[in-house]
Amino acid sequence: LQRAFRTHHGLQCGYCTPGVLVTLTDFLARNPDPSRDEVREALTGNLCRCTGYKGMVDATMHAAAELRAQKGA
Ligand code: FES
């Protein structure tokens, strides 16, 4: 997930990034094949007014696909 955030420019400030990564790590453990809307819903508790969430959603979808591939799903 961290690698995907770097690749897709999803990294934000030192407050937002840790909270988003912790939120999404838990989210992907519970939902390994999410839709983009589900990712956006998962991020509703992490408010950042500095950017859109596109990079974060792109990164999460990428990470989810890689994690599924690693698990052979
Ligand atoms: S990047 Fe942290 S408040 Fe926007």
PDB file of N, CA, C and O and ligand atoms in Angstrom:
ATOM      1  N   LEU A   1       0.835  -1.194   0.000  1.00  0.00           N
ATOM      2  CA  LEU A   1       0.000   0.000   0.000  1.00  0.00           C
ATOM      3  C   LEU A   1       0.879   1.258   0.000  1.00  0.00           C
ATOM      4  O   LEU A   1       0.621   2.188  -0.758  1.00  0.00           O
ATOM      5  N   GLN A   2       1.927   1.248   0.814  1.00  0.00           N
ATOM      6  CA  GLN A   2       2.821   2.407   0.822  1.00  0.00           C
ATOM      7  C   GLN A   2       3.474   2.605  -0.539  1.00  0.00           C
ATOM      8  O   GLN A   2       3.576   3.741  -1.028  1.00  0.00           O
ATOM      9  N   ARG A   3       3.917   1.527  -1.160  1.00  0.00           N
ATOM     10  CA  ARG A   3       4.540   1.621  -2.490  1.00  0.00           C
ATOM     11  C   ARG A   3       3.550   2.159  -3.513  1.00  0.00           C
ATOM     12  O   ARG A   3       3.881   3.018  -4.334  1.00  0.00           O
ATOM     13  N   ALA A   4       2.326   1.689  -3.463  1.00  0.00           N
ATOM     14  CA  ALA A   4       1.301   2.160  -4.400  1.00  0.00           C
ATOM     15  C   ALA A   4       0.999   3.642  -4.176  1.00  0.00           C
ATOM     16  O   ALA A   4       0.761   4.376  -5.143  1.00  0.00           O
ATOM     17  N   PHE A   5       1.015   4.087  -2.935  1.00  0.00           N
ATOM     18  CA  PHE A   5       0.793   5.509  -2.668  1.00  0.00           C
ATOM     19  C   PHE A   5       1.906   6.362  -3.272  1.00  0.00           C
ATOM     20  O   PHE A   5       1.645   7.448  -3.779  1.00  0.00           O
ATOM     21  N   ARG A   6       3.142   5.868  -3.219  1.00  0.00           N
ATOM     22  CA  ARG A   6       4.238   6.613  -3.852  1.00  0.00           C
ATOM     23  C   ARG A   6       4.029   6.641  -5.364  1.00  0.00           C
ATOM     24  O   ARG A   6       4.145   7.688  -5.997  1.00  0.00           O
ATOM     25  N   THR A   7       3.712   5.507  -5.949  1.00  0.00           N
ATOM     26  CA  THR A   7       3.556   5.400  -7.408  1.00  0.00           C
ATOM     27  C   THR A   7       2.443   6.309  -7.915  1.00  0.00           C
ATOM     28  O   THR A   7       2.584   6.949  -8.956  1.00  0.00           O
ATOM     29  N   HIS A   8       1.334   6.385  -7.187  1.00  0.00           N
ATOM     30  CA  HIS A   8       0.151   7.125  -7.653  1.00  0.00           C
ATOM     31  C   HIS A   8       0.016   8.508  -7.026  1.00  0.00           C
ATOM     32  O   HIS A   8      -1.044   9.122  -7.118  1.00  0.00           O
ATOM     33  N   HIS A   9       1.079   8.991  -6.403  1.00  0.00           N
ATOM     34  CA  HIS A   9       1.079  10.338  -5.808  1.00  0.00           C
ATOM     35  C   HIS A   9      -0.080  10.519  -4.829  1.00  0.00           C
ATOM     36  O   HIS A   9      -0.741  11.554  -4.831  1.00  0.00           O
ATOM     37  N   GLY A  10      -0.296   9.488  -4.014  1.00  0.00           N
ATOM     38  CA  GLY A  10      -1.368   9.566  -3.016  1.00  0.00           C
ATOM     39  C   GLY A  10      -0.899  10.090  -1.681  1.00  0.00           C
ATOM     40  O   GLY A  10      -1.711  10.292  -0.779  1.00  0.00           O
ATOM     41  N   LEU A  11       0.402  10.327  -1.539  1.00  0.00           N
ATOM     42  CA  LEU A  11       0.933  10.768  -0.246  1.00  0.00           C
ATOM     43  C   LEU A  11       0.532  12.201   0.043  1.00  0.00           C
ATOM     44  O   LEU A  11       0.584  13.064  -0.831  1.00  0.00           O
ATOM     45  N   GLN A  12       0.137  12.431   1.276  1.00  0.00           N
ATOM     46  CA  GLN A  12      -0.259  13.771   1.717  1.00  0.00           C
ATOM     47  C   GLN A  12       0.648  14.189   2.872  1.00  0.00           C
ATOM     48  O   GLN A  12       1.769  13.723   2.963  1.00  0.00           O
ATOM     49  N   CYS A  13       0.179  15.051   3.745  1.00  0.00           N
ATOM     50  CA  CYS A  13       1.025  15.552   4.825  1.00  0.00           C
ATOM     51  C   CYS A  13       1.241  14.481   5.896  1.00  0.00           C
ATOM     52  O   CYS A  13       0.695  13.382   5.846  1.00  0.00           O
ATOM     53  N   GLY A  14       2.037  14.840   6.893  1.00  0.00           N
ATOM     54  CA  GLY A  14       2.372  13.912   7.961  1.00  0.00           C
ATOM     55  C   GLY A  14       1.230  13.584   8.884  1.00  0.00           C
ATOM     56  O   GLY A  14       1.341  12.670   9.711  1.00  0.00           O
ATOM     57  N   TYR A  15       0.143  14.318   8.791  1.00  0.00           N
ATOM     58  CA  TYR A  15      -1.054  13.983   9.561  1.00  0.00           C
ATOM     59  C   TYR A  15      -1.955  13.062   8.751  1.00  0.00           C
ATOM     60  O   TYR A  15      -2.433  12.050   9.237  1.00  0.00           O
ATOM     61  N   CYS A  16      -2.188  13.438   7.510  1.00  0.00           N
ATOM     62  CA  CYS A  16      -3.125  12.685   6.673  1.00  0.00           C
ATOM     63  C   CYS A  16      -2.592  11.310   6.285  1.00  0.00           C
ATOM     64  O   CYS A  16      -3.312  10.316   6.359  1.00  0.00           O
ATOM     65  N   THR A  17      -1.350  11.255   5.867  1.00  0.00           N
ATOM     66  CA  THR A  17      -0.825   9.999   5.318  1.00  0.00           C
ATOM     67  C   THR A  17      -0.890   8.839   6.306  1.00  0.00           C
ATOM     68  O   THR A  17      -1.397   7.769   5.948  1.00  0.00           O
ATOM     69  N   PRO A  18      -0.415   8.990   7.536  1.00  0.00           N
ATOM     70  CA  PRO A  18      -0.509   7.848   8.450  1.00  0.00           C
ATOM     71  C   PRO A  18      -1.947   7.422   8.713  1.00  0.00           C
ATOM     72  O   PRO A  18      -2.248   6.226   8.756  1.00  0.00           O
ATOM     73  N   GLY A  19      -2.836   8.381   8.881  1.00  0.00           N
ATOM     74  CA  GLY A  19      -4.235   8.038   9.143  1.00  0.00           C
ATOM     75  C   GLY A  19      -4.868   7.320   7.970  1.00  0.00           C
ATOM     76  O   GLY A  19      -5.596   6.331   8.143  1.00  0.00           O
ATOM     77  N   VAL A  20      -4.582   7.791   6.775  1.00  0.00           N
ATOM     78  CA  VAL A  20      -5.144   7.165   5.575  1.00  0.00           C
ATOM     79  C   VAL A  20      -4.584   5.751   5.405  1.00  0.00           C
ATOM     80  O   VAL A  20      -5.327   4.813   5.112  1.00  0.00           O
ATOM     81  N   LEU A  21      -3.284   5.589   5.607  1.00  0.00           N
ATOM     82  CA  LEU A  21      -2.682   4.260   5.426  1.00  0.00           C
ATOM     83  C   LEU A  21      -3.201   3.266   6.460  1.00  0.00           C
ATOM     84  O   LEU A  21      -3.481   2.110   6.126  1.00  0.00           O
ATOM     85  N   VAL A  22      -3.366   3.695   7.692  1.00  0.00           N
ATOM     86  CA  VAL A  22      -3.912   2.797   8.720  1.00  0.00           C
ATOM     87  C   VAL A  22      -5.358   2.442   8.380  1.00  0.00           C
ATOM     88  O   VAL A  22      -5.757   1.270   8.453  1.00  0.00           O
ATOM     89  N   THR A  23      -6.124   3.436   7.990  1.00  0.00           N
ATOM     90  CA  THR A  23      -7.523   3.198   7.615  1.00  0.00           C
ATOM     91  C   THR A  23      -7.621   2.207   6.468  1.00  0.00           C
ATOM     92  O   THR A  23      -8.411   1.253   6.505  1.00  0.00           O
ATOM     93  N   LEU A  24      -6.809   2.430   5.433  1.00  0.00           N
ATOM     94  CA  LEU A  24      -6.914   1.580   4.240  1.00  0.00           C
ATOM     95  C   LEU A  24      -6.305   0.200   4.447  1.00  0.00           C
ATOM     96  O   LEU A  24      -6.751  -0.771   3.818  1.00  0.00           O
ATOM     97  N   THR A  25      -5.317   0.081   5.304  1.00  0.00           N
ATOM     98  CA  THR A  25      -4.770  -1.246   5.614  1.00  0.00           C
ATOM     99  C   THR A  25      -5.855  -2.111   6.248  1.00  0.00           C
ATOM    100  O   THR A  25      -6.059  -3.269   5.862  1.00  0.00           O
ATOM    101  N   ASP A  26      -6.564  -1.544   7.208  1.00  0.00           N
ATOM    102  CA  ASP A  26      -7.667  -2.276   7.842  1.00  0.00           C
ATOM    103  C   ASP A  26      -8.780  -2.549   6.824  1.00  0.00           C
ATOM    104  O   ASP A  26      -9.308  -3.661   6.759  1.00  0.00           O
ATOM    105  N   PHE A  27      -9.102  -1.548   6.027  1.00  0.00           N
ATOM    106  CA  PHE A  27     -10.162  -1.697   5.025  1.00  0.00           C
ATOM    107  C   PHE A  27      -9.850  -2.830   4.052  1.00  0.00           C
ATOM    108  O   PHE A  27     -10.711  -3.681   3.774  1.00  0.00           O
ATOM    109  N   LEU A  28      -8.627  -2.869   3.530  1.00  0.00           N
ATOM    110  CA  LEU A  28      -8.271  -3.909   2.556  1.00  0.00           C
ATOM    111  C   LEU A  28      -8.220  -5.295   3.192  1.00  0.00           C
ATOM    112  O   LEU A  28      -8.462  -6.290   2.511  1.00  0.00           O
ATOM    113  N   ALA A  29      -7.937  -5.355   4.480  1.00  0.00           N
ATOM    114  CA  ALA A  29      -7.966  -6.657   5.167  1.00  0.00           C
ATOM    115  C   ALA A  29      -9.395  -7.195   5.221  1.00  0.00           C
ATOM    116  O   ALA A  29      -9.618  -8.403   5.160  1.00  0.00           O
ATOM    117  N   ARG A  30     -10.346  -6.273   5.339  1.00  0.00           N
ATOM    118  CA  ARG A  30     -11.759  -6.681   5.420  1.00  0.00           C
ATOM    119  C   ARG A  30     -12.423  -6.759   4.051  1.00  0.00           C
ATOM    120  O   ARG A  30     -13.418  -7.463   3.870  1.00  0.00           O
ATOM    121  N   ASN A  31     -11.900  -6.004   3.089  1.00  0.00           N
ATOM    122  CA  ASN A  31     -12.495  -5.951   1.752  1.00  0.00           C
ATOM    123  C   ASN A  31     -11.375  -5.974   0.707  1.00  0.00           C
ATOM    124  O   ASN A  31     -10.950  -4.920   0.226  1.00  0.00           O
ATOM    125  N   PRO A  32     -10.891  -7.156   0.348  1.00  0.00           N
ATOM    126  CA  PRO A  32      -9.729  -7.238  -0.545  1.00  0.00           C
ATOM    127  C   PRO A  32     -10.033  -6.935  -2.015  1.00  0.00           C
ATOM    128  O   PRO A  32      -9.111  -6.784  -2.808  1.00  0.00           O
ATOM    129  N   ASP A  33     -11.307  -6.815  -2.374  1.00  0.00           N
ATOM    130  CA  ASP A  33     -11.657  -6.540  -3.773  1.00  0.00           C
ATOM    131  C   ASP A  33     -12.688  -5.408  -3.832  1.00  0.00           C
ATOM    132  O   ASP A  33     -13.823  -5.599  -4.267  1.00  0.00           O
ATOM    133  N   PRO A  34     -12.276  -4.215  -3.403  1.00  0.00           N
ATOM    134  CA  PRO A  34     -13.238  -3.114  -3.282  1.00  0.00           C
ATOM    135  C   PRO A  34     -13.514  -2.417  -4.616  1.00  0.00           C
ATOM    136  O   PRO A  34     -12.712  -2.478  -5.548  1.00  0.00           O
ATOM    137  N   SER A  35     -14.630  -1.729  -4.671  1.00  0.00           N
ATOM    138  CA  SER A  35     -14.904  -0.812  -5.778  1.00  0.00           C
ATOM    139  C   SER A  35     -14.291   0.548  -5.422  1.00  0.00           C
ATOM    140  O   SER A  35     -13.953   0.806  -4.251  1.00  0.00           O
ATOM    141  N   ARG A  36     -14.179   1.412  -6.426  1.00  0.00           N
ATOM    142  CA  ARG A  36     -13.661   2.758  -6.157  1.00  0.00           C
ATOM    143  C   ARG A  36     -14.577   3.493  -5.176  1.00  0.00           C
ATOM    144  O   ARG A  36     -14.101   4.227  -4.317  1.00  0.00           O
ATOM    145  N   ASP A  37     -15.879   3.301  -5.308  1.00  0.00           N
ATOM    146  CA  ASP A  37     -16.811   3.958  -4.390  1.00  0.00           C
ATOM    147  C   ASP A  37     -16.629   3.462  -2.963  1.00  0.00           C
ATOM    148  O   ASP A  37     -16.731   4.235  -2.006  1.00  0.00           O
ATOM    149  N   GLU A  38     -16.356   2.174  -2.808  1.00  0.00           N
ATOM    150  CA  GLU A  38     -16.124   1.638  -1.459  1.00  0.00           C
ATOM    151  C   GLU A  38     -14.847   2.221  -0.850  1.00  0.00           C
ATOM    152  O   GLU A  38     -14.797   2.493   0.350  1.00  0.00           O
ATOM    153  N   VAL A  39     -13.826   2.416  -1.673  1.00  0.00           N
ATOM    154  CA  VAL A  39     -12.594   3.044  -1.173  1.00  0.00           C
ATOM    155  C   VAL A  39     -12.893   4.469  -0.730  1.00  0.00           C
ATOM    156  O   VAL A  39     -12.474   4.909   0.344  1.00  0.00           O
ATOM    157  N   ARG A  40     -13.626   5.197  -1.559  1.00  0.00           N
ATOM    158  CA  ARG A  40     -13.978   6.580  -1.184  1.00  0.00           C
ATOM    159  C   ARG A  40     -14.782   6.598   0.112  1.00  0.00           C
ATOM    160  O   ARG A  40     -14.569   7.457   0.970  1.00  0.00           O
ATOM    161  N   GLU A  41     -15.712   5.667   0.266  1.00  0.00           N
ATOM    162  CA  GLU A  41     -16.500   5.590   1.496  1.00  0.00           C
ATOM    163  C   GLU A  41     -15.597   5.304   2.692  1.00  0.00           C
ATOM    164  O   GLU A  41     -15.767   5.887   3.769  1.00  0.00           O
ATOM    165  N   ALA A  42     -14.624   4.417   2.506  1.00  0.00           N
ATOM    166  CA  ALA A  42     -13.706   4.076   3.596  1.00  0.00           C
ATOM    167  C   ALA A  42     -12.898   5.286   4.045  1.00  0.00           C
ATOM    168  O   ALA A  42     -12.493   5.373   5.206  1.00  0.00           O
ATOM    169  N   LEU A  43     -12.680   6.236   3.124  1.00  0.00           N
ATOM    170  CA  LEU A  43     -11.860   7.408   3.436  1.00  0.00           C
ATOM    171  C   LEU A  43     -12.662   8.577   4.002  1.00  0.00           C
ATOM    172  O   LEU A  43     -12.081   9.629   4.277  1.00  0.00           O
ATOM    173  N   THR A  44     -13.946   8.405   4.200  1.00  0.00           N
ATOM    174  CA  THR A  44     -14.756   9.539   4.645  1.00  0.00           C
ATOM    175  C   THR A  44     -14.381  10.022   6.041  1.00  0.00           C
ATOM    176  O   THR A  44     -14.686  11.155   6.399  1.00  0.00           O
ATOM    177  N   GLY A  45     -13.719   9.189   6.822  1.00  0.00           N
ATOM    178  CA  GLY A  45     -13.296   9.616   8.158  1.00  0.00           C
ATOM    179  C   GLY A  45     -11.970  10.349   8.172  1.00  0.00           C
ATOM    180  O   GLY A  45     -11.536  10.837   9.210  1.00  0.00           O
ATOM    181  N   ASN A  46     -11.304  10.425   7.020  1.00  0.00           N
ATOM    182  CA  ASN A  46     -10.004  11.092   6.916  1.00  0.00           C
ATOM    183  C   ASN A  46     -10.184  12.353   6.074  1.00  0.00           C
ATOM    184  O   ASN A  46     -10.189  12.283   4.848  1.00  0.00           O
ATOM    185  N   LEU A  47     -10.340  13.460   6.742  1.00  0.00           N
ATOM    186  CA  LEU A  47     -10.607  14.713   6.032  1.00  0.00           C
ATOM    187  C   LEU A  47      -9.310  15.431   5.690  1.00  0.00           C
ATOM    188  O   LEU A  47      -8.517  15.741   6.554  1.00  0.00           O
ATOM    189  N   CYS A  48      -9.111  15.681   4.418  1.00  0.00           N
ATOM    190  CA  CYS A  48      -7.988  16.478   3.935  1.00  0.00           C
ATOM    191  C   CYS A  48      -8.563  17.473   2.943  1.00  0.00           C
ATOM    192  O   CYS A  48      -9.213  17.090   1.989  1.00  0.00           O
ATOM    193  N   ARG A  49      -8.293  18.741   3.191  1.00  0.00           N
ATOM    194  CA  ARG A  49      -8.804  19.771   2.293  1.00  0.00           C
ATOM    195  C   ARG A  49      -7.751  20.178   1.275  1.00  0.00           C
ATOM    196  O   ARG A  49      -7.962  21.107   0.502  1.00  0.00           O
ATOM    197  N   CYS A  50      -6.611  19.495   1.273  1.00  0.00           N
ATOM    198  CA  CYS A  50      -5.502  19.907   0.414  1.00  0.00           C
ATOM    199  C   CYS A  50      -5.559  19.319  -0.980  1.00  0.00           C
ATOM    200  O   CYS A  50      -4.858  19.787  -1.871  1.00  0.00           O
ATOM    201  N   THR A  51      -6.342  18.294  -1.197  1.00  0.00           N
ATOM    202  CA  THR A  51      -6.274  17.604  -2.474  1.00  0.00           C
ATOM    203  C   THR A  51      -7.579  16.870  -2.741  1.00  0.00           C
ATOM    204  O   THR A  51      -8.426  16.750  -1.868  1.00  0.00           O
ATOM    205  N   GLY A  52      -7.684  16.371  -3.935  1.00  0.00           N
ATOM    206  CA  GLY A  52      -8.726  15.406  -4.208  1.00  0.00           C
ATOM    207  C   GLY A  52      -8.237  14.053  -3.716  1.00  0.00           C
ATOM    208  O   GLY A  52      -7.096  13.915  -3.288  1.00  0.00           O
ATOM    209  N   TYR A  53      -9.050  13.080  -3.800  1.00  0.00           N
ATOM    210  CA  TYR A  53      -8.685  11.765  -3.286  1.00  0.00           C
ATOM    211  C   TYR A  53      -8.332  10.797  -4.420  1.00  0.00           C
ATOM    212  O   TYR A  53      -8.133   9.628  -4.180  1.00  0.00           O
ATOM    213  N   LYS A  54      -8.235  11.317  -5.646  1.00  0.00           N
ATOM    214  CA  LYS A  54      -8.020  10.433  -6.790  1.00  0.00           C
ATOM    215  C   LYS A  54      -6.761   9.580  -6.654  1.00  0.00           C
ATOM    216  O   LYS A  54      -6.794   8.371  -6.883  1.00  0.00           O
ATOM    217  N   GLY A  55      -5.647  10.202  -6.291  1.00  0.00           N
ATOM    218  CA  GLY A  55      -4.402   9.458  -6.148  1.00  0.00           C
ATOM    219  C   GLY A  55      -4.505   8.376  -5.084  1.00  0.00           C
ATOM    220  O   GLY A  55      -3.968   7.275  -5.246  1.00  0.00           O
ATOM    221  N   MET A  56      -5.178   8.691  -3.995  1.00  0.00           N
ATOM    222  CA  MET A  56      -5.341   7.704  -2.924  1.00  0.00           C
ATOM    223  C   MET A  56      -6.205   6.534  -3.385  1.00  0.00           C
ATOM    224  O   MET A  56      -5.904   5.374  -3.084  1.00  0.00           O
ATOM    225  N   VAL A  57      -7.257   6.837  -4.128  1.00  0.00           N
ATOM    226  CA  VAL A  57      -8.137   5.772  -4.614  1.00  0.00           C
ATOM    227  C   VAL A  57      -7.398   4.929  -5.653  1.00  0.00           C
ATOM    228  O   VAL A  57      -7.448   3.688  -5.604  1.00  0.00           O
ATOM    229  N   ASP A  58      -6.685   5.589  -6.570  1.00  0.00           N
ATOM    230  CA  ASP A  58      -5.895   4.849  -7.565  1.00  0.00           C
ATOM    231  C   ASP A  58      -4.898   3.930  -6.864  1.00  0.00           C
ATOM    232  O   ASP A  58      -4.740   2.763  -7.235  1.00  0.00           O
ATOM    233  N   ALA A  59      -4.209   4.453  -5.869  1.00  0.00           N
ATOM    234  CA  ALA A  59      -3.204   3.667  -5.140  1.00  0.00           C
ATOM    235  C   ALA A  59      -3.846   2.488  -4.426  1.00  0.00           C
ATOM    236  O   ALA A  59      -3.297   1.372  -4.414  1.00  0.00           O
ATOM    237  N   THR A  60      -5.004   2.699  -3.849  1.00  0.00           N
ATOM    238  CA  THR A  60      -5.664   1.623  -3.113  1.00  0.00           C
ATOM    239  C   THR A  60      -6.121   0.521  -4.048  1.00  0.00           C
ATOM    240  O   THR A  60      -5.969  -0.672  -3.741  1.00  0.00           O
ATOM    241  N   MET A  61      -6.653   0.900  -5.211  1.00  0.00           N
ATOM    242  CA  MET A  61      -7.076  -0.115  -6.180  1.00  0.00           C
ATOM    243  C   MET A  61      -5.865  -0.921  -6.668  1.00  0.00           C
ATOM    244  O   MET A  61      -5.934  -2.139  -6.810  1.00  0.00           O
ATOM    245  N   HIS A  62      -4.754  -0.217  -6.900  1.00  0.00           N
ATOM    246  CA  HIS A  62      -3.519  -0.878  -7.336  1.00  0.00           C
ATOM    247  C   HIS A  62      -3.034  -1.838  -6.247  1.00  0.00           C
ATOM    248  O   HIS A  62      -2.709  -3.000  -6.526  1.00  0.00           O
ATOM    249  N   ALA A  63      -2.982  -1.356  -5.008  1.00  0.00           N
ATOM    250  CA  ALA A  63      -2.515  -2.200  -3.893  1.00  0.00           C
ATOM    251  C   ALA A  63      -3.432  -3.399  -3.704  1.00  0.00           C
ATOM    252  O   ALA A  63      -2.954  -4.516  -3.467  1.00  0.00           O
ATOM    253  N   ALA A  64      -4.734  -3.191  -3.826  1.00  0.00           N
ATOM    254  CA  ALA A  64      -5.678  -4.300  -3.653  1.00  0.00           C
ATOM    255  C   ALA A  64      -5.427  -5.380  -4.697  1.00  0.00           C
ATOM    256  O   ALA A  64      -5.408  -6.571  -4.382  1.00  0.00           O
ATOM    257  N   ALA A  65      -5.201  -4.969  -5.948  1.00  0.00           N
ATOM    258  CA  ALA A  65      -4.925  -5.941  -7.009  1.00  0.00           C
ATOM    259  C   ALA A  65      -3.629  -6.700  -6.743  1.00  0.00           C
ATOM    260  O   ALA A  65      -3.557  -7.918  -6.920  1.00  0.00           O
ATOM    261  N   GLU A  66      -2.606  -5.978  -6.300  1.00  0.00           N
ATOM    262  CA  GLU A  66      -1.332  -6.644  -6.009  1.00  0.00           C
ATOM    263  C   GLU A  66      -1.472  -7.606  -4.840  1.00  0.00           C
ATOM    264  O   GLU A  66      -0.914  -8.707  -4.852  1.00  0.00           O
ATOM    265  N   LEU A  67      -2.189  -7.211  -3.811  1.00  0.00           N
ATOM    266  CA  LEU A  67      -2.357  -8.083  -2.644  1.00  0.00           C
ATOM    267  C   LEU A  67      -3.141  -9.336  -3.020  1.00  0.00           C
ATOM    268  O   LEU A  67      -2.815 -10.438  -2.560  1.00  0.00           O
ATOM    269  N   ARG A  68      -4.175  -9.170  -3.865  1.00  0.00           N
ATOM    270  CA  ARG A  68      -4.927 -10.347  -4.307  1.00  0.00           C
ATOM    271  C   ARG A  68      -4.027 -11.281  -5.114  1.00  0.00           C
ATOM    272  O   ARG A  68      -4.082 -12.503  -4.959  1.00  0.00           O
ATOM    273  N   ALA A  69      -3.179 -10.702  -5.981  1.00  0.00           N
ATOM    274  CA  ALA A  69      -2.284 -11.522  -6.795  1.00  0.00           C
ATOM    275  C   ALA A  69      -1.289 -12.291  -5.915  1.00  0.00           C
ATOM    276  O   ALA A  69      -0.989 -13.457  -6.169  1.00  0.00           O
ATOM    277  N   GLN A  70      -0.794 -11.622  -4.865  1.00  0.00           N
ATOM    278  CA  GLN A  70       0.150 -12.277  -3.949  1.00  0.00           C
ATOM    279  C   GLN A  70      -0.506 -13.460  -3.236  1.00  0.00           C
ATOM    280  O   GLN A  70       0.149 -14.441  -2.936  1.00  0.00           O
ATOM    281  N   LYS A  71      -1.788 -13.309  -2.955  1.00  0.00           N
ATOM    282  CA  LYS A  71      -2.504 -14.353  -2.238  1.00  0.00           C
ATOM    283  C   LYS A  71      -3.077 -15.398  -3.191  1.00  0.00           C
ATOM    284  O   LYS A  71      -3.724 -16.349  -2.757  1.00  0.00           O
ATOM    285  N   GLY A  72      -2.889 -15.168  -4.505  1.00  0.00           N
ATOM    286  CA  GLY A  72      -3.376 -16.110  -5.497  1.00  0.00           C
ATOM    287  C   GLY A  72      -4.888 -16.097  -5.666  1.00  0.00           C
ATOM    288  O   GLY A  72      -5.480 -17.033  -6.156  1.00  0.00           O
ATOM    289  N   ALA A  73      -5.491 -14.974  -5.295  1.00  0.00           N
ATOM    290  CA  ALA A  73      -6.950 -14.854  -5.411  1.00  0.00           C
ATOM    291  C   ALA A  73      -7.354 -14.452  -6.812  1.00  0.00           C
ATOM    292  O   ALA A  73      -6.622 -13.923  -7.585  1.00  0.00           O
TER     293      ALA A  73
HETATM  294  S1  FES B   1      -2.441  16.803   3.349  1.00  0.00           S
HETATM  295 FE1  FES B   1      -2.812  16.714   5.439  1.00  0.00          FE
HETATM  296  S2  FES B   1      -4.369  18.150   5.774  1.00  0.00           S
HETATM  297 FE2  FES B   1      -4.219  17.951   3.666  1.00  0.00          FE
END
